[in-house]
Tab-separated table of C-alpha atoms in Angstrom:
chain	number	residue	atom	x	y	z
A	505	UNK	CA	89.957	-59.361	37.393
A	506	UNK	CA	92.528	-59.451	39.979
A	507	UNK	CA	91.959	-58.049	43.593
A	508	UNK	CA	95.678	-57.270	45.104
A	509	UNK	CA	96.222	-58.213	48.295
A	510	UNK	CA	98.592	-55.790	49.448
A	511	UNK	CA	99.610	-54.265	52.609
A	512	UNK	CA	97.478	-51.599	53.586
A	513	UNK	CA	99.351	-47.870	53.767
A	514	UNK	CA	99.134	-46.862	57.356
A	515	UNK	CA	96.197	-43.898	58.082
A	516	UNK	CA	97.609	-40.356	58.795
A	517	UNK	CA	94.125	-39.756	60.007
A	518	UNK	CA	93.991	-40.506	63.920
A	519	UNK	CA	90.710	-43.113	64.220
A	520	UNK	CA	88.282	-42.372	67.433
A	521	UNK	CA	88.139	-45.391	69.748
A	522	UNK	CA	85.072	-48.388	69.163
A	523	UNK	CA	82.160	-47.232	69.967
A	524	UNK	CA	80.204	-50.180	69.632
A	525	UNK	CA	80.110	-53.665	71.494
A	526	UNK	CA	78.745	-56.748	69.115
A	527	UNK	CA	76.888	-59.691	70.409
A	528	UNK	CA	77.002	-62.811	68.857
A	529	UNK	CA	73.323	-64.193	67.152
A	530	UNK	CA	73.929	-66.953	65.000
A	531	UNK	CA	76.712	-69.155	62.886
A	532	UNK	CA	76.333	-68.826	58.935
A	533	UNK	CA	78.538	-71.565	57.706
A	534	UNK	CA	76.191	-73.079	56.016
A	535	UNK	CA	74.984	-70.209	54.416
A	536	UNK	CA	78.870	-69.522	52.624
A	537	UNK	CA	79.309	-65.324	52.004
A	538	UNK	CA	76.334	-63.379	52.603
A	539	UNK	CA	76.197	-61.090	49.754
A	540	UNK	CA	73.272	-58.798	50.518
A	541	UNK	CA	71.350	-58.824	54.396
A	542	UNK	CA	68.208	-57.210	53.963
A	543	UNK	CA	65.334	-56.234	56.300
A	544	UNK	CA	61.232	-56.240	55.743
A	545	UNK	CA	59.049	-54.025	57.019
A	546	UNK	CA	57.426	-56.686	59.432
A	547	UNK	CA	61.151	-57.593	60.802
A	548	UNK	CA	61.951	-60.555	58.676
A	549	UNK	CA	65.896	-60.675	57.869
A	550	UNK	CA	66.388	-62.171	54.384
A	551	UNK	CA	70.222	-63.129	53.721
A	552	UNK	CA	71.085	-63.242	49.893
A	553	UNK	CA	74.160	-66.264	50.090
A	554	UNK	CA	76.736	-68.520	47.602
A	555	UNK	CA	74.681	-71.445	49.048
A	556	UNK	CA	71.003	-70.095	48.739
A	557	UNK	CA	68.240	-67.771	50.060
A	558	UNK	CA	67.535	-67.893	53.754
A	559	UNK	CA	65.464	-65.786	55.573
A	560	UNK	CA	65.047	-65.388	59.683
A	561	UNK	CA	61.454	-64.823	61.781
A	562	UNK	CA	63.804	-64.346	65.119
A	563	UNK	CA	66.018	-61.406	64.679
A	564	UNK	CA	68.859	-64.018	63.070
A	565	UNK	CA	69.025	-66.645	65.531
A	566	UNK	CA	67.127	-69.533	63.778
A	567	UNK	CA	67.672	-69.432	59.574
A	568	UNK	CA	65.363	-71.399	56.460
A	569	UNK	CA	66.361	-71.936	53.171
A	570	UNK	CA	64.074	-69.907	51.112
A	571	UNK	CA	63.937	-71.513	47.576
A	572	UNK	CA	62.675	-75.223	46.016
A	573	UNK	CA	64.957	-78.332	45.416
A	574	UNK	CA	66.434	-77.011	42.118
A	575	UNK	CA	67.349	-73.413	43.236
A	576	UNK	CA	68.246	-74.491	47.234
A	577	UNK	CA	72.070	-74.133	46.328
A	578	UNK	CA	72.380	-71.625	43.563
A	579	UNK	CA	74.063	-68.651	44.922
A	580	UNK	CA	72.437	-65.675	45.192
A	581	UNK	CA	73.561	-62.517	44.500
A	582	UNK	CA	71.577	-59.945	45.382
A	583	UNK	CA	67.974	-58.996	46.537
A	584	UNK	CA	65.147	-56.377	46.042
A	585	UNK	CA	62.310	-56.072	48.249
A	586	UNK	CA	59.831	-54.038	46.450
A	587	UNK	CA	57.382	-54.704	49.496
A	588	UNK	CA	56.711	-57.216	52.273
A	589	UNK	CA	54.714	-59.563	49.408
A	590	UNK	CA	57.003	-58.171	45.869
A	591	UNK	CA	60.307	-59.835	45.762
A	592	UNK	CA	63.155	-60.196	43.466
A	593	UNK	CA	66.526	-62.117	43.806
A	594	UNK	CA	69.483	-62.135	41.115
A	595	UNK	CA	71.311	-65.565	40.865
A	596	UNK	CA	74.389	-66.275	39.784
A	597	UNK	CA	73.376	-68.882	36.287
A	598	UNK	CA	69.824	-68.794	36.034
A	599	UNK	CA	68.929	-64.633	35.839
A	600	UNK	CA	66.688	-62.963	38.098
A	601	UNK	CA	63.445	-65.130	39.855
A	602	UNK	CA	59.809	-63.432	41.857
A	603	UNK	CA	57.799	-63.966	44.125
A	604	UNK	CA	54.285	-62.410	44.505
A	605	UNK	CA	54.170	-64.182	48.150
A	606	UNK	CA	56.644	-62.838	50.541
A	607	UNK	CA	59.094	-65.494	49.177
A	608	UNK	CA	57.058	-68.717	49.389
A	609	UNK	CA	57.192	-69.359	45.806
A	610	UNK	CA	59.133	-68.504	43.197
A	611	UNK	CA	58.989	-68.261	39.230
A	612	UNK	CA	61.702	-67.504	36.063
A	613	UNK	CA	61.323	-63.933	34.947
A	614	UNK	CA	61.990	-62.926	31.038
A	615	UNK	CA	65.695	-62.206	32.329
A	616	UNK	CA	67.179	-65.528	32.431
A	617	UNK	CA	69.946	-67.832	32.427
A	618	UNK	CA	72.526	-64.925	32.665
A	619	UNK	CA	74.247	-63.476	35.632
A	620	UNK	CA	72.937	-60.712	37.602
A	621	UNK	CA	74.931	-58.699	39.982
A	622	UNK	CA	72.692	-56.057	41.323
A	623	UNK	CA	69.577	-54.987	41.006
A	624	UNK	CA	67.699	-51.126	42.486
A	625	UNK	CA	64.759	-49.488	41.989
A	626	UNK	CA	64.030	-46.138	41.154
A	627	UNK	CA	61.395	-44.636	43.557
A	628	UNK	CA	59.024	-47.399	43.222
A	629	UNK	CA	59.253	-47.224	38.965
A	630	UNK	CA	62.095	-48.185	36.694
A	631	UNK	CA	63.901	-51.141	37.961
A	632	UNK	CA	67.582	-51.881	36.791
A	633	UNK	CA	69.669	-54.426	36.902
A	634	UNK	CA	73.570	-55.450	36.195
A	635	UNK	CA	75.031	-58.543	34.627
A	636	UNK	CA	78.722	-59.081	33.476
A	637	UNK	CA	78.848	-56.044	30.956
A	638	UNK	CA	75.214	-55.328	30.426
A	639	UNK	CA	72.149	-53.192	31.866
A	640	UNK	CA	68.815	-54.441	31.741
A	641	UNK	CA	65.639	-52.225	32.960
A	642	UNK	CA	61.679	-53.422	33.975
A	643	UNK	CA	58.869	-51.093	34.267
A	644	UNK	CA	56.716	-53.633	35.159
A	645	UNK	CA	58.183	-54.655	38.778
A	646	UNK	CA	60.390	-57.361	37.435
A	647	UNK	CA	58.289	-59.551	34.922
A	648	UNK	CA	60.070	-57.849	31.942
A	649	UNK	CA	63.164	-56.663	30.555
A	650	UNK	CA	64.307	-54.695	28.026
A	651	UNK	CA	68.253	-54.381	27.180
A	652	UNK	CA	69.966	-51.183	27.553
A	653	UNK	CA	72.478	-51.588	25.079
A	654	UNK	CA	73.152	-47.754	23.900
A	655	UNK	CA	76.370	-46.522	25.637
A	656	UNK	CA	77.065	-49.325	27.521
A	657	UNK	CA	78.799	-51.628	25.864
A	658	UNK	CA	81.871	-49.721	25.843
A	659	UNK	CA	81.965	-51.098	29.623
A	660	UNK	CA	83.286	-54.274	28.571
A	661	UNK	CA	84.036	-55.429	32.389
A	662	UNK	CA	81.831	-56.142	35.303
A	663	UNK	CA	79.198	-53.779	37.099
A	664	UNK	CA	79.565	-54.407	40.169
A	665	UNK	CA	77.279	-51.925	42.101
A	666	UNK	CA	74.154	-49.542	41.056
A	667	UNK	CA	72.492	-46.575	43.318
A	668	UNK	CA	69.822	-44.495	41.941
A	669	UNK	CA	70.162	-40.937	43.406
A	670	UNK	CA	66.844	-38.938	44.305
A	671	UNK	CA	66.993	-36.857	40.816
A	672	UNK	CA	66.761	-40.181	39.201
A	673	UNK	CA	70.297	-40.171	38.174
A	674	UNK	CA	71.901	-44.262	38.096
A	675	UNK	CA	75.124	-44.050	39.107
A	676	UNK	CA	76.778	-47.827	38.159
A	677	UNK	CA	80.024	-49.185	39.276
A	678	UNK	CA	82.589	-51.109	37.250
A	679	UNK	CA	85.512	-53.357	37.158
A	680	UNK	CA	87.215	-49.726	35.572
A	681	UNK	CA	85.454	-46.584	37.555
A	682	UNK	CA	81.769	-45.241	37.473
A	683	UNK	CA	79.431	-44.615	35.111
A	684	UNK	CA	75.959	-42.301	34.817
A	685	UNK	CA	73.210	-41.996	33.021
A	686	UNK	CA	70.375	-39.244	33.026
A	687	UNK	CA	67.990	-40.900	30.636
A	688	UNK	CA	67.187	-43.988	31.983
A	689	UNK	CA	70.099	-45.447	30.433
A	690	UNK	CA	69.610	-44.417	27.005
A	691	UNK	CA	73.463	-42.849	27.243
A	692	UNK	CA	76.117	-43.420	29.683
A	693	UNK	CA	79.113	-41.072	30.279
A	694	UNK	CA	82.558	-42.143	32.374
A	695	UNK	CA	82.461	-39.984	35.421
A	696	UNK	CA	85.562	-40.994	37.272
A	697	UNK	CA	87.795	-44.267	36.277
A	698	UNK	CA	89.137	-44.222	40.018
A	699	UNK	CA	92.557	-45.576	38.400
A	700	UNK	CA	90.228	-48.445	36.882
A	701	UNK	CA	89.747	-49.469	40.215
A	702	UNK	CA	86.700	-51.643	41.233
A	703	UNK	CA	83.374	-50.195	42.579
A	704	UNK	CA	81.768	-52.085	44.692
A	705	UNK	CA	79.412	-50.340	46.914
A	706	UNK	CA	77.261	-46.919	46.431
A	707	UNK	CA	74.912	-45.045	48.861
A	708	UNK	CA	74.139	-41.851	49.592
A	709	UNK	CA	71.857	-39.914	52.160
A	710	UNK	CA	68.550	-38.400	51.474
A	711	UNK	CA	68.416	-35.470	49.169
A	712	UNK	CA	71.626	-36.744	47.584
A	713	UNK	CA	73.194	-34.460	50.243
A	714	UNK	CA	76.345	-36.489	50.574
A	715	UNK	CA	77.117	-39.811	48.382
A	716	UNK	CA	79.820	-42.578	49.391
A	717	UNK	CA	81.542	-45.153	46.863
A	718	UNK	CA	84.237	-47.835	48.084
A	719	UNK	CA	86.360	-50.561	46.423
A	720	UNK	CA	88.707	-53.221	45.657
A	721	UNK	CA	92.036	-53.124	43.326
A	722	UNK	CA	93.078	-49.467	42.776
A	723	UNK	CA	90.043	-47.984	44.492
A	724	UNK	CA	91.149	-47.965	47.931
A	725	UNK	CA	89.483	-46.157	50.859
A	726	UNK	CA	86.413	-44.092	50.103
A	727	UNK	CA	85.298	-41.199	48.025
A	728	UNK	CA	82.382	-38.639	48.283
A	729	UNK	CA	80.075	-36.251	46.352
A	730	UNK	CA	77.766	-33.714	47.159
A	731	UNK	CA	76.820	-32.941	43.643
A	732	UNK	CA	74.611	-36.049	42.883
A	733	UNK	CA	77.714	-38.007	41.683
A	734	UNK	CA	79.563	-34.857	39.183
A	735	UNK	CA	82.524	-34.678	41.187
A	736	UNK	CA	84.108	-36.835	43.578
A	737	UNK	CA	86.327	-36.186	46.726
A	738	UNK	CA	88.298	-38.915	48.369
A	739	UNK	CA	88.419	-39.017	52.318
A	740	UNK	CA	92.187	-38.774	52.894
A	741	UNK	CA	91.852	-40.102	56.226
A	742	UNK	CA	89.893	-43.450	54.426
A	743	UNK	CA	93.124	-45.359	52.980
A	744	UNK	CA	92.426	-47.439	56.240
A	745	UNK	CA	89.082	-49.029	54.369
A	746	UNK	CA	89.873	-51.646	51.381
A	747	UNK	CA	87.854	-54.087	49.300
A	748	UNK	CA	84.167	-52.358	50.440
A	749	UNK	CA	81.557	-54.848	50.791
A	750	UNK	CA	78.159	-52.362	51.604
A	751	UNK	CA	77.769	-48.716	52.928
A	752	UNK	CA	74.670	-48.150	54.913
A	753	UNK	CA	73.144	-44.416	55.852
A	754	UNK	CA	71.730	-43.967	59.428
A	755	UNK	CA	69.372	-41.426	60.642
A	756	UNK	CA	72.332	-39.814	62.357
A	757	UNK	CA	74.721	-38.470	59.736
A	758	UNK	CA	76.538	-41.573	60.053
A	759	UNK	CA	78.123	-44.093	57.466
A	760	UNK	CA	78.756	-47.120	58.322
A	761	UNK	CA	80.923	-48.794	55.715
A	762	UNK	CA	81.587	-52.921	55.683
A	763	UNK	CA	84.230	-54.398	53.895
A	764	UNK	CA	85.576	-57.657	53.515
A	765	UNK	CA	89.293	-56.989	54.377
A	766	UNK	CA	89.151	-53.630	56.749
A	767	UNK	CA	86.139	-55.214	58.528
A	768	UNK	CA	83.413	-52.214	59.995
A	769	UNK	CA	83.919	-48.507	60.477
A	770	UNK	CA	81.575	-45.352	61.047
A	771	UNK	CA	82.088	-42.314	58.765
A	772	UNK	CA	80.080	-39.237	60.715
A	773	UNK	CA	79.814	-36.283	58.308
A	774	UNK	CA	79.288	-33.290	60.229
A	775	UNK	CA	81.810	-34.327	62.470
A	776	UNK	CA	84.218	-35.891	59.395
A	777	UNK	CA	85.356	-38.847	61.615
A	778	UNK	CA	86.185	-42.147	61.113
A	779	UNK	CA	86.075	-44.610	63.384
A	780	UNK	CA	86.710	-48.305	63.766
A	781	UNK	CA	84.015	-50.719	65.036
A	782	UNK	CA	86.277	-54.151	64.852
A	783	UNK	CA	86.576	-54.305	68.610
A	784	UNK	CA	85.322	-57.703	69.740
A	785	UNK	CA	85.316	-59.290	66.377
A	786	UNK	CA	86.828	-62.247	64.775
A	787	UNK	CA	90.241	-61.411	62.977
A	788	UNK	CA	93.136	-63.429	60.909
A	789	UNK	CA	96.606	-61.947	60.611
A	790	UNK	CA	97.745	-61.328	57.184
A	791	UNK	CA	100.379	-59.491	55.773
A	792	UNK	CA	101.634	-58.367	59.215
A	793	UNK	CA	98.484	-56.943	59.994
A	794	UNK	CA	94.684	-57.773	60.990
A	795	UNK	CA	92.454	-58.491	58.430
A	796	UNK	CA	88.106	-58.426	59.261
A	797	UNK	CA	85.515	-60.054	56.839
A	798	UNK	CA	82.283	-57.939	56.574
A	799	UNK	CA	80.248	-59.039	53.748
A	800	UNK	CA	77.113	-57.505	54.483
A	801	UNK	CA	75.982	-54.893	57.195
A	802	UNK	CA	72.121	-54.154	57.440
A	803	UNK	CA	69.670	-52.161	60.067
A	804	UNK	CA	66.473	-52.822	61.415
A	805	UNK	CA	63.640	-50.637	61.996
A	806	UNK	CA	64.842	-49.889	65.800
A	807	UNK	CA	68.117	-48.717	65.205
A	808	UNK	CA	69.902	-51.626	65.339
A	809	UNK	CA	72.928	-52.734	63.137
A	810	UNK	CA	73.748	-56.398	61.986
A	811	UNK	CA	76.685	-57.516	60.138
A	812	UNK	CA	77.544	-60.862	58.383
A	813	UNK	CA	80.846	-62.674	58.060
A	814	UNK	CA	81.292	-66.474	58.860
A	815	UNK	CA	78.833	-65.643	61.937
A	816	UNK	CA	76.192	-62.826	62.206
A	817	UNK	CA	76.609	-60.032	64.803
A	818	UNK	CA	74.182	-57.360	66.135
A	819	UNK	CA	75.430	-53.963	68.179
A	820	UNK	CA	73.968	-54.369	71.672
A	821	UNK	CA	72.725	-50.451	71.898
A	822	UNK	CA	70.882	-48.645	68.522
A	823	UNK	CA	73.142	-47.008	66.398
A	824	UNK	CA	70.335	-45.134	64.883
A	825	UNK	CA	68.116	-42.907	67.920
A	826	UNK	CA	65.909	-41.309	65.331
A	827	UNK	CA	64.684	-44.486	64.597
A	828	UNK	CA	64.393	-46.330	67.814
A	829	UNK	CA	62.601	-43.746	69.016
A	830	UNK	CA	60.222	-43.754	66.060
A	831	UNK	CA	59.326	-47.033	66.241
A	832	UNK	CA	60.156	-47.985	69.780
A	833	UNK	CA	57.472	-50.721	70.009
A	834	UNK	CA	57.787	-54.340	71.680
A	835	UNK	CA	55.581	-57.434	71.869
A	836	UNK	CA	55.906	-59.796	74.512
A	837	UNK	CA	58.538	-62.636	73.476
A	838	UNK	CA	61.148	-65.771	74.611
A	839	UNK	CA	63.268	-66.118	72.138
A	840	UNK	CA	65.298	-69.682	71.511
A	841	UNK	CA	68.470	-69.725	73.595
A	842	UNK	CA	71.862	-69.525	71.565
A	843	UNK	CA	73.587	-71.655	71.274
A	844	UNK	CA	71.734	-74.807	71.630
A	845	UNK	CA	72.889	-77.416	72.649
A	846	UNK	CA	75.690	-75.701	74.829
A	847	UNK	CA	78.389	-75.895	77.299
A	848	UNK	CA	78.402	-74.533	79.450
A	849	UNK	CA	76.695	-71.214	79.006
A	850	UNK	CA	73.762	-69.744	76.704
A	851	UNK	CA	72.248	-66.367	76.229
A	852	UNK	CA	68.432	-66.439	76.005
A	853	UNK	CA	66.870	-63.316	74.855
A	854	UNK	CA	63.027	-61.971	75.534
A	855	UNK	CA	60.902	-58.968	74.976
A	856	UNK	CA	58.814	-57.002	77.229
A	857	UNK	CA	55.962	-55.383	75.566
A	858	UNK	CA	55.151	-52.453	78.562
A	859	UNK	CA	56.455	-52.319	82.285
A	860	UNK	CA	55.809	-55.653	83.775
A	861	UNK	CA	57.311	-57.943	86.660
A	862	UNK	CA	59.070	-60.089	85.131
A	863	UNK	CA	59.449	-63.987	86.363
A	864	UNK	CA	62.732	-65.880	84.168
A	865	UNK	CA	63.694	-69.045	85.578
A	866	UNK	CA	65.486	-72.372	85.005
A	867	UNK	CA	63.855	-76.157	85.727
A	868	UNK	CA	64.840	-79.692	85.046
A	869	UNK	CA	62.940	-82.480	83.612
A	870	UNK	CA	61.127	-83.160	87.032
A	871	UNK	CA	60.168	-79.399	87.091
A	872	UNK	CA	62.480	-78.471	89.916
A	873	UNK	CA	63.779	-74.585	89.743
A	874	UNK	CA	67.542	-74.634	88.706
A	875	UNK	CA	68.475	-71.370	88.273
A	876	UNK	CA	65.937	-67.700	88.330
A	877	UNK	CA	67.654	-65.316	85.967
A	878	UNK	CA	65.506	-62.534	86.233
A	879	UNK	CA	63.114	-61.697	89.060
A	880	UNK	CA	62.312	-57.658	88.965
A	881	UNK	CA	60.167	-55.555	87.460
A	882	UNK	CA	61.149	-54.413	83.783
A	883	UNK	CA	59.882	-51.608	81.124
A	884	UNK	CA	59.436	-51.925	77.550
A	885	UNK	CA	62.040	-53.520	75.475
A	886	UNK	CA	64.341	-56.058	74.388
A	887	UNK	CA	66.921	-58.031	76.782
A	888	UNK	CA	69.176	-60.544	76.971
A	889	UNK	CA	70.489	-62.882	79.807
A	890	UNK	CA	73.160	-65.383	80.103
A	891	UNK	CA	73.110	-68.955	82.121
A	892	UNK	CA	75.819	-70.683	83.260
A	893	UNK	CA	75.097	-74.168	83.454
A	894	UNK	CA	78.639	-75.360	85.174
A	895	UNK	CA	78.229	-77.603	87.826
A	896	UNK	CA	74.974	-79.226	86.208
A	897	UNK	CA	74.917	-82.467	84.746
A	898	UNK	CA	74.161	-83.201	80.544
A	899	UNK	CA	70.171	-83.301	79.623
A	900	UNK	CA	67.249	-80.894	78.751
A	901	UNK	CA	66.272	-78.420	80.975
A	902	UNK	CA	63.432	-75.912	80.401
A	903	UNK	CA	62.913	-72.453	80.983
A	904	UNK	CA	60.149	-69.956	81.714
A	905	UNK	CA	59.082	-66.530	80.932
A	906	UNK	CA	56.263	-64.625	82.694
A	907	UNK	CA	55.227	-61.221	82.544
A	908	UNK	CA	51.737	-60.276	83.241
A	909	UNK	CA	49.766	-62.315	81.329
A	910	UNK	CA	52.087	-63.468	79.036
A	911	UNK	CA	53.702	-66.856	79.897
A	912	UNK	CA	55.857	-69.351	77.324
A	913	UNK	CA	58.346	-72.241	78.223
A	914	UNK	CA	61.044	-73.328	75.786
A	915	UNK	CA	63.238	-76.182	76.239
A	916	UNK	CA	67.085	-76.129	76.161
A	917	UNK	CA	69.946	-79.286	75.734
A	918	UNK	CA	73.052	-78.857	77.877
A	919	UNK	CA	76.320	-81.718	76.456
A	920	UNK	CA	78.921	-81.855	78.431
């Protein structure tokens, strides 16, 4: 399958200005294209990568490789998080793998040495998954599979995406428009070919109250249902968005939609605006114009939204307020500075877990006080600070949190 890189047509659609400001949390090189970025309910960021598995304790900044010797570089294409202990990830050669252990070990499931694209569950039941040009389902959280071969092998391309909609409909995605089934994929029926275009992501707000799909090739911008995926309407103001990586629903009757040419925008449905979050991000010029990579976007459980390209970015403010209110909770923390080593500056980020005076300060090796970059009274919550270390000579320096009763010292390597 060939993805056309084309020019863009220009947007009749007038976008609202950026309405989001990104801060910078880690590099992901290493990890190559993050194809799915995934939170747990305890706050652990799992990144499903070309290179591997790697998963992050610290909000993103520090990242492990997940998986033994003989899996470490197999790319990884997608993951499932059926709880904080019930995994499953979909590789690229050797099938789907679990883990009964929050991702400590893993073992070879009955679906093997094929290639899985994607892989949903329907409300904690059925689970599906996509290969090349075939549909596999588990009823036993992953340890099984049984072949759903009955109406689907008229396919003959790639699935590229699944969603399961709240009446239990699966909706999948192809190299050549979408498919459904109502019968747990006993039959499939073509809903909408799309001009054979690709589908790549699905997702759809609770109650099935509005659906969004996005794509590559002739699928360009985004279209939307509000009858559980009968009908579909396309966005005319949406031509903008091209080669959709992941859509994400917020609490807010917002989608935010990632791709890896248009980069990040918001869709807000009551309002039926689009608007462009690329401000501040990295860019190449191509084809006259400017071209974003979002591979994966994901949200934690205060509101926040993170998005992965060669580097990982988080919005400084909640996107979502229903659920930063809902779980506005914070435990005392001093996080590692990023970068490190630096030069000259670094941002160091800590917690406050209730309203404390709060002590943040700089030393040297002989324990004299460098810098203080906070000295006030705080409330609850997260922050961030920035130290400038011109003027300073190379070495480690250390520095110091204290609020209340909580105290911790972390050390920090300035080159020059």
């Amino acid at each position: 399958m060939k993805f056309l890189m084309i020019l863009l047509l220009a947007s009749s659609f007038q976008l609202t200005y950026p309405q989001i400001s990104w801060q910078l949390i880690s590099n992901l090189d290493s990890m190559g294209s993050v194809n799915s970025l995934q939170f747990d309910s305890n706050r652990r960021i799992y990144a499903a990568a070309n290179n591997g598995l790697f998963t992050s304790t610290d909000l993103g900044i520090s990242w492990e490789r997940n998986l033994s010797n003989e899996l470490m570089n197999s790319m990884i294409t997608d993951l499932l998080l059926i709880d904080t202990q019930n995994l499953l990830i979909g590789t690229h050669d050797k099938g789907i793998l679990k883990s009964i252990d929050g991702g400590k070990t893993w073992s070879q499931t009955q679906l093997s040495n094929t290639w899985i694209e994607k892989i949903v569950l329907k409300k904690n039941t059925a689970i599906f998954a996509a290969t090349d040009d075939k549909m596999y389902k588990s009823t036993d959280e992953g340890i099984n599979w049984e072949r759903l071969s009955n109406g689907f092998n008229p396919f003959l391309n790639v699935v590229w995406s699944l969603y399961i909609t709240d009446r239990g409909r699966v909706l999948a995605g192809t190299e050549c428009g979408l498919y459904s089934t109502d019968d747990n994929g006993l039959n499939w029926n073509l809903i909408e070919s799309f001009n054979c275009g690709d589908v790549l992501a699905i997702n759809g707000m609770t109650n099935d109250a509005k659906i969004l799909l996005g794509g590559a090739d002739r699928l360009y911008g985004i279209y939307f249902s509000e009858d559980a995926g009968n009908s579909w309407e396309y966005l005319h103001f949406n031509d903008t968005i091209f080669y959709t990586s992941s859509i994400l629903v917020s609490g807010n009757n917002d989608f935010y939609i990632g791709a890896k040419i248009s980069g990040i925008y918001k869709y807000n449905v009551l309002e039926n605006t689009l608007t462009s979050l690329n401000s501040g991000l990295p860019h190449s010029l191509n084809l006259g114009r400017e071209w974003y990579f979002v591979s994966a976007i994901a949200m934690d459980s205060l509101g926040y939204l993170y998005l992965a390209a060669s580097n990982l970015y988080r919005s400084r403010e909640p996107v979502d307020s229903l659920k930063y209110i809902a779980n506005n909770f914070y435990d005392f923390s001093l996080s590692q500075n990023y970068p490190n080593p630096f030069n000259p500056s670094t941002s160091i980020q800590y917690a406050v877990g209730n309203r404390q005076y709060v002590s943040l300060k700089v030393f040297d090796v002989l324990g004299n006080e460098i810098a203080t970059l906070v000295n006030e009274e705080k409330p609850a919550g997260s922050y961030e600070v920035t130290f400038d270390a011109n003027g300073l000579s190379s070495g480690m320096y250390f520095y110091k949190l204290q609020a209340g009763g909580f105290s911790k010292t972390n050390k920090m390597i300035l080159i020059k």
